[in-house]
Short mmCIF file of C-alpha atoms and ligand atoms in Angstrom, two decimals:
data_model
loop_
_atom_site.label_atom_id
_atom_site.label_comp_id
_atom_site.label_asym_id
_atom_site.label_seq_id
_atom_site.Cartn_x
_atom_site.Cartn_y
_atom_site.Cartn_z
CA MET A 296 0.07 0.09 0.10
CA LEU A 297 3.14 2.41 0.21
CA LYS A 298 4.05 2.04 -2.98
CA GLY A 299 4.45 5.67 -4.90
CA LYS A 300 3.55 7.34 -1.45
CA LYS A 301 5.14 10.33 -0.41
CA ILE A 302 6.25 10.44 3.16
CA VAL A 303 7.89 13.36 4.94
CA LEU A 304 9.85 11.58 7.66
CA GLY A 305 10.76 14.21 10.53
CA ILE A 306 13.68 13.29 12.77
CA THR A 307 14.45 14.93 15.96
CA GLY A 308 17.10 14.64 18.65
CA SER A 309 16.70 11.16 20.40
CA ILE A 310 18.93 8.44 20.54
CA ALA A 311 16.09 6.59 18.84
CA ALA A 312 17.17 8.69 15.77
CA TYR A 313 19.15 5.72 14.43
CA LYS A 314 16.20 3.68 14.12
CA ALA A 315 14.81 6.16 11.60
CA CYS A 316 17.25 4.27 9.41
CA TYR A 317 15.30 1.11 9.50
CA ILE A 318 11.92 3.02 8.85
CA ILE A 319 13.46 4.48 5.87
CA ARG A 320 14.70 1.06 4.63
CA GLY A 321 11.10 -0.34 5.16
CA LEU A 322 9.10 2.57 3.49
CA VAL A 323 11.72 2.48 0.42
CA LYS A 324 11.61 -1.33 0.12
CA GLN A 325 7.85 -1.12 -0.05
CA GLY A 326 8.13 1.58 -2.98
CA ALA A 327 7.57 4.92 -1.01
CA GLU A 328 9.55 7.87 -1.41
CA VAL A 329 10.83 9.46 1.54
CA GLN A 330 12.10 12.96 2.20
CA VAL A 331 13.75 13.63 5.67
CA VAL A 332 13.54 16.86 7.56
CA ILE A 333 15.77 16.61 10.56
CA THR A 334 16.03 19.26 13.49
CA PRO A 335 19.42 20.67 14.38
CA ALA A 336 19.34 18.42 17.33
CA GLY A 337 18.61 15.47 15.12
CA LYS A 338 22.03 15.88 13.22
CA GLU A 339 23.69 15.48 16.63
CA PHE A 340 22.50 11.79 16.78
CA ILE A 341 22.68 10.77 12.97
CA THR A 342 24.73 11.98 10.08
CA PRO A 343 22.29 13.32 7.06
CA ILE A 344 24.77 11.58 4.85
CA THR A 345 23.74 8.28 6.12
CA LEU A 346 20.15 9.32 5.71
CA SER A 347 20.29 10.84 2.15
CA ALA A 348 22.31 7.67 1.27
CA LEU A 349 19.09 5.78 2.34
CA THR A 350 16.34 8.17 0.86
CA SER A 351 18.43 9.02 -2.44
CA LYS A 352 17.40 12.60 -1.58
CA PRO A 353 19.32 15.42 0.06
CA VAL A 354 18.29 15.95 3.77
CA ILE A 355 16.54 19.14 4.61
CA SER A 356 17.35 20.98 7.71
CA GLU A 357 17.89 24.59 7.17
CA PHE A 358 15.49 27.13 5.64
CA PHE A 359 17.86 27.76 3.24
CA ALA A 360 20.07 25.02 1.43
CA GLN A 361 23.77 25.66 2.48
CA ARG A 362 25.14 24.89 -0.85
CA ASP A 363 23.37 27.39 -3.28
CA GLY A 364 21.33 29.15 -1.05
CA THR A 365 18.06 28.18 -2.46
CA TRP A 366 15.19 28.34 -0.03
CA ASN A 367 13.84 25.29 1.27
CA SER A 368 9.85 25.75 0.95
CA HIS A 369 8.19 24.19 3.69
CA VAL A 370 4.66 24.86 2.23
CA ASP A 371 5.90 22.95 -0.93
CA LEU A 372 6.99 20.15 1.16
CA GLY A 373 3.61 20.06 3.39
CA LEU A 374 1.83 19.86 0.24
CA TRP A 375 4.03 17.39 -1.55
CA ALA A 376 3.60 14.83 1.42
CA ASP A 377 0.79 11.76 1.28
CA ALA A 378 1.76 11.53 5.16
CA MET A 379 4.29 13.16 7.65
CA LEU A 380 5.90 10.96 10.19
CA ILE A 381 7.95 12.45 13.16
CA ALA A 382 9.98 9.20 14.42
CA PRO A 383 11.64 9.73 16.84
CA ALA A 384 9.70 12.75 18.20
CA THR A 385 11.13 14.36 21.33
CA ALA A 386 9.17 15.81 24.23
CA SER A 387 10.64 19.29 22.88
CA THR A 388 9.18 18.55 19.32
CA ILE A 389 5.88 17.35 20.60
CA GLY A 390 5.90 20.51 22.76
CA LYS A 391 6.68 22.91 19.84
CA MET A 392 4.03 21.15 17.59
CA ALA A 393 1.51 21.68 20.22
CA HIS A 394 2.00 25.24 20.85
CA GLY A 395 2.99 26.13 17.22
CA ILE A 396 6.53 27.19 17.88
CA ALA A 397 8.06 27.15 14.30
CA ASP A 398 11.55 27.81 15.12
CA ASN A 399 13.06 25.01 12.81
CA MET A 400 12.22 23.49 9.38
CA LEU A 401 10.41 20.52 11.03
CA ILE A 402 7.79 22.47 12.72
CA THR A 403 7.02 24.79 9.89
CA THR A 404 6.64 21.74 7.61
CA TYR A 405 4.38 20.17 10.21
CA LEU A 406 2.34 23.36 10.42
CA SER A 407 2.13 23.72 6.56
CA ALA A 408 1.28 19.85 6.33
CA LYS A 409 -2.10 18.84 4.67
CA ALA A 410 -1.40 15.10 4.77
CA PRO A 411 -2.16 13.27 8.16
CA VAL A 412 0.54 13.20 10.69
CA PHE A 413 1.93 10.36 12.62
CA VAL A 414 4.15 10.83 15.90
CA ALA A 415 6.22 8.32 17.40
CA PRO A 416 7.37 9.85 20.60
CA ALA A 417 10.73 8.43 22.26
CA MET A 418 12.18 9.68 25.59
CA ASP A 419 12.73 8.82 29.13
CA LEU A 420 10.16 7.36 31.29
CA ASP A 421 9.74 10.53 33.59
CA MET A 422 9.60 12.74 30.51
CA TYR A 423 6.90 10.83 28.94
CA ALA A 424 4.93 10.61 32.16
CA HIS A 425 5.17 14.29 32.74
CA PRO A 426 1.88 15.93 32.77
CA ALA A 427 3.52 18.60 30.14
CA THR A 428 4.30 15.76 27.61
CA GLN A 429 1.06 13.96 28.32
CA GLU A 430 -1.00 17.12 27.72
CA ASN A 431 0.81 17.99 24.76
CA LEU A 432 0.16 14.58 23.13
CA ALA A 433 -3.36 14.87 24.07
CA THR A 434 -3.64 18.18 22.49
CA LEU A 435 -1.86 16.63 19.14
CA ALA A 436 -4.53 13.70 19.37
CA ARG A 437 -7.26 16.13 19.75
CA ARG A 438 -6.27 18.09 16.44
CA GLY A 439 -6.02 14.50 14.45
CA ASN A 440 -2.57 13.75 14.71
CA ILE A 441 -2.10 9.98 14.96
CA ILE A 442 0.22 9.22 17.99
CA ILE A 443 2.01 5.98 17.85
CA GLU A 444 2.26 5.15 21.51
CA PRO A 445 5.95 4.06 22.75
CA GLY A 446 6.65 0.68 24.15
CA THR A 447 7.71 -0.28 27.65
CA GLY A 448 11.14 -1.57 28.26
CA GLU A 449 14.66 -0.62 28.95
CA LEU A 450 15.58 2.78 27.88
CA ALA A 451 18.75 4.31 26.83
CA SER A 452 19.18 5.73 30.54
CA HIS A 453 18.98 2.13 31.15
CA LEU A 454 15.93 2.78 33.34
CA VAL A 455 13.05 0.51 32.44
CA GLY A 456 9.59 2.02 31.57
CA LYS A 457 7.42 3.47 28.99
CA GLY A 458 9.14 5.78 26.44
CA ARG A 459 10.96 3.62 23.82
CA MET A 460 10.02 4.76 20.46
CA GLU A 461 7.62 1.80 18.66
CA GLU A 462 9.65 -0.51 16.48
CA PRO A 463 10.30 0.66 12.97
CA GLU A 464 8.30 -2.15 11.60
CA ASN A 465 5.04 -1.48 13.56
CA ILE A 466 5.39 2.30 12.44
CA ILE A 467 5.62 1.10 8.87
CA ARG A 468 2.43 -1.02 9.76
CA ARG A 469 0.49 1.82 10.84
CA LEU A 470 1.19 3.79 7.81
CA ASP A 471 0.45 0.82 5.46
CA ASP A 472 -2.71 0.23 7.33
CA PHE A 473 -3.47 4.00 7.00
CA PHE A 474 -3.25 3.84 3.11
CA ALA A 475 -4.71 0.34 2.89
CA ALA A 476 -8.44 1.16 3.42
CA ASP A 477 -9.28 -2.54 2.76
CA SER A 478 -13.07 -2.94 3.67
CA SER A 479 -13.50 -6.59 2.95
CA MET A 480 -14.03 -7.49 6.48
CA GLN A 481 -16.26 -4.30 7.12
CA GLY A 482 -19.30 -4.94 9.66
CA ARG A 483 -17.97 -8.49 10.27
CA LYS A 484 -17.70 -9.97 13.98
CA VAL A 485 -14.45 -12.06 14.11
CA MET A 486 -13.39 -14.13 17.29
CA ILE A 487 -9.70 -15.03 17.41
CA THR A 488 -7.89 -17.24 20.03
CA ALA A 489 -4.00 -16.84 20.27
CA GLY A 490 -1.05 -18.08 22.20
CA PRO A 491 -0.47 -20.74 24.65
CA THR A 492 -2.38 -21.69 27.53
CA TYR A 493 -0.78 -22.26 31.20
CA GLU A 494 -2.20 -25.20 33.07
CA ARG A 495 -1.17 -24.75 36.75
CA ILE A 496 0.41 -27.18 38.59
CA ASP A 497 0.87 -25.39 41.99
CA PRO A 498 1.23 -21.79 42.71
CA VAL A 499 4.34 -21.28 41.00
CA ARG A 500 4.52 -23.71 38.03
CA PHE A 501 2.62 -24.73 35.16
CA ILE A 502 2.27 -26.75 31.80
CA GLY A 503 2.72 -24.72 28.70
CA ASN A 504 3.79 -24.58 25.35
CA TYR A 505 6.21 -22.53 23.16
CA SER A 506 3.49 -20.62 21.10
CA SER A 507 4.18 -16.89 20.87
CA GLY A 508 0.63 -15.68 19.67
CA LYS A 509 2.39 -13.87 16.90
CA MET A 510 0.29 -15.53 13.96
CA GLY A 511 -3.04 -14.80 16.15
CA PHE A 512 -2.12 -11.21 16.81
CA ALA A 513 -1.19 -10.77 13.11
CA LEU A 514 -4.53 -12.12 11.92
CA ALA A 515 -6.52 -9.79 14.68
CA GLU A 516 -4.65 -6.99 12.87
CA GLU A 517 -5.54 -8.16 9.51
CA CYS A 518 -9.19 -8.45 10.39
CA ALA A 519 -9.21 -4.74 12.14
CA ARG A 520 -7.32 -3.45 9.50
CA ARG A 521 -10.12 -4.53 7.06
CA GLY A 522 -12.85 -3.18 9.13
CA ALA A 523 -13.92 -6.15 11.21
CA GLU A 524 -15.04 -5.94 14.97
CA VAL A 525 -12.23 -8.28 16.53
CA THR A 526 -12.62 -10.05 19.78
CA LEU A 527 -9.06 -11.30 20.65
CA ILE A 528 -8.94 -13.91 23.21
CA ALA A 529 -5.21 -14.25 24.05
CA GLY A 530 -3.44 -16.80 26.50
CA PRO A 531 -0.23 -15.70 28.27
CA VAL A 532 1.87 -14.03 25.40
CA GLN A 533 4.17 -10.79 25.00
CA GLN A 534 2.29 -9.56 22.20
CA LYS A 535 0.80 -6.10 21.69
CA ALA A 536 -2.32 -5.54 19.56
CA HIS A 537 -1.78 -2.35 17.70
CA HIS A 538 -5.19 -1.76 16.07
CA PRO A 539 -7.57 0.67 18.28
CA THR A 540 -10.70 -1.45 17.47
CA ILE A 541 -9.28 -4.91 18.72
CA ARG A 542 -10.99 -5.87 21.96
CA ARG A 543 -8.46 -8.17 23.84
CA ILE A 544 -9.55 -10.63 26.51
CA ASP A 545 -6.49 -12.04 28.18
CA VAL A 546 -7.00 -15.58 29.59
CA GLU A 547 -4.57 -18.11 31.25
CA SER A 548 -5.89 -21.55 31.44
CA ALA A 549 -7.58 -23.80 28.43
CA GLN A 550 -10.74 -23.49 30.81
CA GLU A 551 -10.69 -19.93 30.77
CA MET A 552 -10.27 -19.55 27.00
CA TYR A 553 -13.14 -21.99 26.40
CA GLU A 554 -15.45 -20.06 28.73
CA ALA A 555 -14.48 -16.70 26.73
CA ALA A 556 -14.64 -18.55 23.62
CA THR A 557 -18.12 -20.10 24.01
CA THR A 558 -19.53 -16.74 25.20
CA HIS A 559 -18.29 -14.52 22.37
CA PHE A 560 -18.97 -16.98 19.58
CA VAL A 561 -22.28 -16.51 19.69
CA GLU A 562 -22.08 -12.94 18.63
CA SER A 563 -19.47 -13.57 16.02
CA ASP A 564 -19.82 -14.03 12.22
CA ALA A 565 -16.50 -16.22 12.27
CA ALA A 566 -13.95 -17.48 14.33
CA ILE A 567 -10.29 -18.52 13.95
CA LEU A 568 -8.92 -20.75 16.41
CA CYS A 569 -5.14 -19.95 16.20
CA ALA A 570 -4.47 -20.77 20.02
CA ALA A 571 -2.29 -23.58 20.97
CA VAL A 572 -4.61 -25.17 23.61
CA ALA A 573 -3.18 -27.21 26.37
CA ASP A 574 -4.57 -30.84 25.78
CA PHE A 575 -4.26 -31.90 29.23
CA ARG A 576 -4.33 -30.26 32.65
CA PRO A 577 -3.28 -31.49 36.17
CA GLU A 578 -6.31 -33.01 37.70
CA THR A 579 -5.77 -31.19 40.96
CA ILE A 580 -3.63 -27.82 41.22
CA ALA A 581 -1.56 -28.09 44.84
CA ASP A 582 -2.24 -25.00 46.71
CA LYS A 583 1.46 -24.79 48.16
CA LYS A 584 4.45 -24.83 46.22
CA ILE A 585 5.48 -28.79 45.89
CA LYS A 586 8.73 -29.22 47.50
CA ARG A 587 11.36 -31.39 46.35
CA GLY A 588 11.68 -34.90 47.52
CA ALA A 589 13.54 -38.35 47.00
CA ASP A 590 10.39 -40.09 45.12
CA ASP A 591 9.20 -39.65 41.69
CA LEU A 592 6.43 -37.10 41.52
CA MET A 593 3.49 -38.31 39.50
CA LEU A 594 1.25 -35.83 38.05
CA ARG A 595 -2.07 -36.97 37.06
CA LEU A 596 -3.27 -35.14 33.84
CA GLN A 597 -6.83 -34.76 32.62
CA PRO A 598 -8.06 -33.75 29.40
CA THR A 599 -9.06 -30.08 28.68
CA GLN A 600 -12.32 -29.52 26.64
CA ASP A 601 -11.66 -29.05 23.09
CA ILE A 602 -12.90 -25.49 22.34
CA ALA A 603 -13.01 -26.05 18.57
CA ALA A 604 -15.18 -28.85 18.63
CA LYS A 605 -17.49 -27.29 20.92
CA LEU A 606 -17.65 -24.46 18.68
CA GLY A 607 -18.26 -26.73 15.88
CA SER A 608 -21.29 -27.96 17.75
CA MET A 609 -22.88 -24.85 18.40
CA LYS A 610 -22.05 -23.50 15.00
CA ARG A 611 -25.00 -21.83 13.29
CA GLU A 612 -25.82 -21.69 9.87
CA ARG A 613 -23.52 -18.91 8.04
CA GLN A 614 -21.19 -18.92 11.00
CA LEU A 615 -17.74 -19.96 10.00
CA LEU A 616 -14.99 -21.65 12.11
CA VAL A 617 -11.34 -21.83 11.11
CA GLY A 618 -8.95 -24.09 12.91
CA PHE A 619 -4.97 -24.47 12.80
CA ALA A 620 -3.30 -27.83 12.57
CA LEU A 621 0.51 -27.82 13.63
CA GLU A 622 1.56 -31.29 12.61
CA ASN A 623 4.95 -33.07 12.37
CA GLU A 624 3.52 -36.43 10.89
CA ASN A 625 1.00 -37.34 8.44
CA GLU A 626 0.16 -33.92 7.91
CA TRP A 627 -2.60 -33.56 5.41
CA GLN A 628 -4.34 -36.74 6.86
CA ASN A 629 -4.22 -35.54 10.32
CA ALA A 630 -5.48 -32.08 9.32
CA THR A 631 -8.50 -33.48 7.19
CA ARG A 632 -9.35 -35.56 10.15
CA LYS A 633 -9.71 -32.46 12.40
CA LEU A 634 -11.38 -30.45 9.64
CA GLU A 635 -14.18 -33.22 10.37
CA ARG A 636 -14.07 -33.93 13.71
CA LYS A 637 -14.30 -30.19 14.61
CA SER A 638 -16.76 -29.18 12.05
CA LEU A 639 -14.16 -26.68 10.65
CA ASP A 640 -14.94 -24.68 7.30
CA PHE A 641 -11.47 -24.57 6.58
CA ILE A 642 -8.01 -25.60 8.50
CA VAL A 643 -4.74 -23.89 8.21
CA LEU A 644 -2.01 -26.42 8.24
CA ASN A 645 1.50 -25.81 9.13
CA SER A 646 4.25 -28.38 9.47
CA LEU A 647 6.86 -28.53 12.19
CA ASN A 648 9.17 -30.12 9.23
CA ASP A 649 9.01 -26.57 7.05
CA ALA A 650 12.11 -24.42 8.05
CA GLY A 651 10.79 -21.17 9.32
CA ALA A 652 7.02 -22.39 10.00
CA GLY A 653 5.17 -22.78 13.25
CA PHE A 654 5.87 -21.39 16.76
CA ARG A 655 7.93 -18.43 17.55
CA TYR A 656 9.25 -17.63 13.96
CA ASP A 657 8.27 -14.38 12.40
CA THR A 658 7.23 -16.47 9.16
CA ASN A 659 5.12 -19.22 8.18
CA LYS A 660 4.38 -21.68 5.64
CA ILE A 661 0.84 -22.76 5.22
CA SER A 662 -1.68 -24.95 3.41
CA ILE A 663 -5.30 -24.22 3.42
CA ILE A 664 -7.57 -27.29 3.65
CA ASP A 665 -11.21 -27.64 3.10
CA ARG A 666 -13.50 -30.12 2.02
CA GLU A 667 -12.64 -29.63 -1.95
CA GLY A 668 -8.94 -29.89 -1.57
CA SER A 669 -5.99 -27.97 -0.48
CA THR A 670 -3.85 -24.62 -1.73
CA ASP A 671 -0.31 -24.34 -0.47
CA TYR A 672 1.30 -21.11 0.07
CA PRO A 673 5.15 -20.28 0.01
CA LEU A 674 7.05 -19.04 3.31
CA LYS A 675 6.10 -15.79 4.00
CA SER A 676 6.07 -13.24 7.03
CA LYS A 677 3.10 -13.78 9.52
CA ALA A 678 1.52 -10.83 8.59
CA GLU A 679 1.23 -11.83 4.71
CA VAL A 680 0.18 -15.15 5.96
CA ALA A 681 -2.46 -13.44 7.84
CA ALA A 682 -3.71 -11.47 4.91
CA ASP A 683 -3.69 -14.74 2.61
CA ILE A 684 -6.06 -16.51 5.44
CA ILE A 685 -8.29 -13.32 5.57
CA ASP A 686 -8.64 -13.02 1.91
CA ARG A 687 -10.01 -16.52 2.19
CA LEU A 688 -12.10 -16.08 4.95
CA ALA A 689 -13.63 -12.75 3.49
CA GLN A 690 -14.30 -14.96 0.39
CA GLU A 691 -16.12 -17.52 2.18
CA LEU A 692 -18.11 -14.95 4.22
CA LYS A 693 -19.68 -13.39 1.01
CA ARG A 694 -20.97 -16.62 -0.12
O1 C5P B 1302 -6.14 -31.27 18.06
P1 C5P B 1302 -5.48 -30.16 18.00
O2 C5P B 1302 -4.93 -29.42 19.10
O3 C5P B 1302 -4.21 -30.17 17.11
O4 C5P B 1302 -6.09 -28.93 16.93
C1 C5P B 1302 -5.94 -27.82 16.34
C2 C5P B 1302 -7.10 -26.76 16.61
O5 C5P B 1302 -7.94 -26.99 17.37
C3 C5P B 1302 -6.62 -25.48 16.53
O6 C5P B 1302 -7.36 -24.68 15.67
C4 C5P B 1302 -6.62 -25.41 18.07
O7 C5P B 1302 -6.87 -23.77 18.44
C5 C5P B 1302 -7.98 -25.93 18.45
N1 C5P B 1302 -8.04 -26.32 19.81
C6 C5P B 1302 -8.96 -25.91 20.65
N2 C5P B 1302 -9.24 -26.52 21.79
C7 C5P B 1302 -8.27 -27.44 22.37
C8 C5P B 1302 -7.43 -28.02 21.44
C9 C5P B 1302 -7.24 -27.43 20.17
O8 C5P B 1302 -9.74 -24.90 20.42
N3 C5P B 1302 -8.43 -27.83 23.62
#
């Protein structure tokens, strides 16, 4: 969606300025044209030579181009842009934007911009949390600027908190979403399960699995981007849902996921069951931490409820149910058996035997199997795989 789009990238004086290089790389790779406008402080963190090499354009910083004295028109630049992105945005730049303090090329361009403006703050946790910054951000949001919230983690100061600029790939995705305007899932209600479940053994231990939730979250983003109302039932994962319309319900155990899924399926047009739900849970949960002993420890496990099979039996006409199968032998046979047993409309098969597919990876290689046959797809990023799956779902929902 970014192909041919003209993006003005404003860079300010933050240590996260180096990440702007990754943003430029990503945008250019997708066919966008990027013009950098950098503040004087920004140049202390990253050299314009690097930036102009990446964008294949001179970097703009001064009102007058130093070499020949020609005037850099912020008005023209503001009109040229299809979108303006300020990443990283410091507390100082955010303050100037909110108050119209036009003392550099970046702010004058911002004030002239007719296109949507995205702001990705980056600063230390206390600066970010300060009421001055928060009020300035609220002012910008109220005026229609799109704030790309920073993440939480270790900061350049080595303190841990909120203020890390959002990762370049997510910033690019936000821009991409903005230009996409695909409405193929408009008005549809989709429920998605994602991630692992944890089955408690005692107050500190559980049985779990390596599912990261990446595939389920990518599906949720893709549905939301296309206008669906998404309910995302997530097991314990590190993922963040970015799209503002995703309703996220956090659960821990298979039983909790079962309860949430059976409740929300009723109101859904489709459900995608991407979670790696535990098949067994300890029969009893010890209320005190189990102590080490000389003897073997026996844990008796009992089966959990099969959410997919339950939803399959609840399914009304015109409701669609999509399952996942992660297999390492007799892939096709096992997947088709699950399709039948759980009354799924189609099943997404990923094989543990394919390099780069399955748990924890950022890529996946799938086949979509229904009662008519199967379609194989090449290895792709999980975001692209999500788009393939949702293309298919949108098509089925139209029937
Ligand atoms: O049988 P298996 O666990 O391999 O089936 C995979 C499919 O069933 C996935 O879509 C998964 O989310 C779903 N499932 C479920 N509840 C379970 C076990 C699996 O919904 N208890």
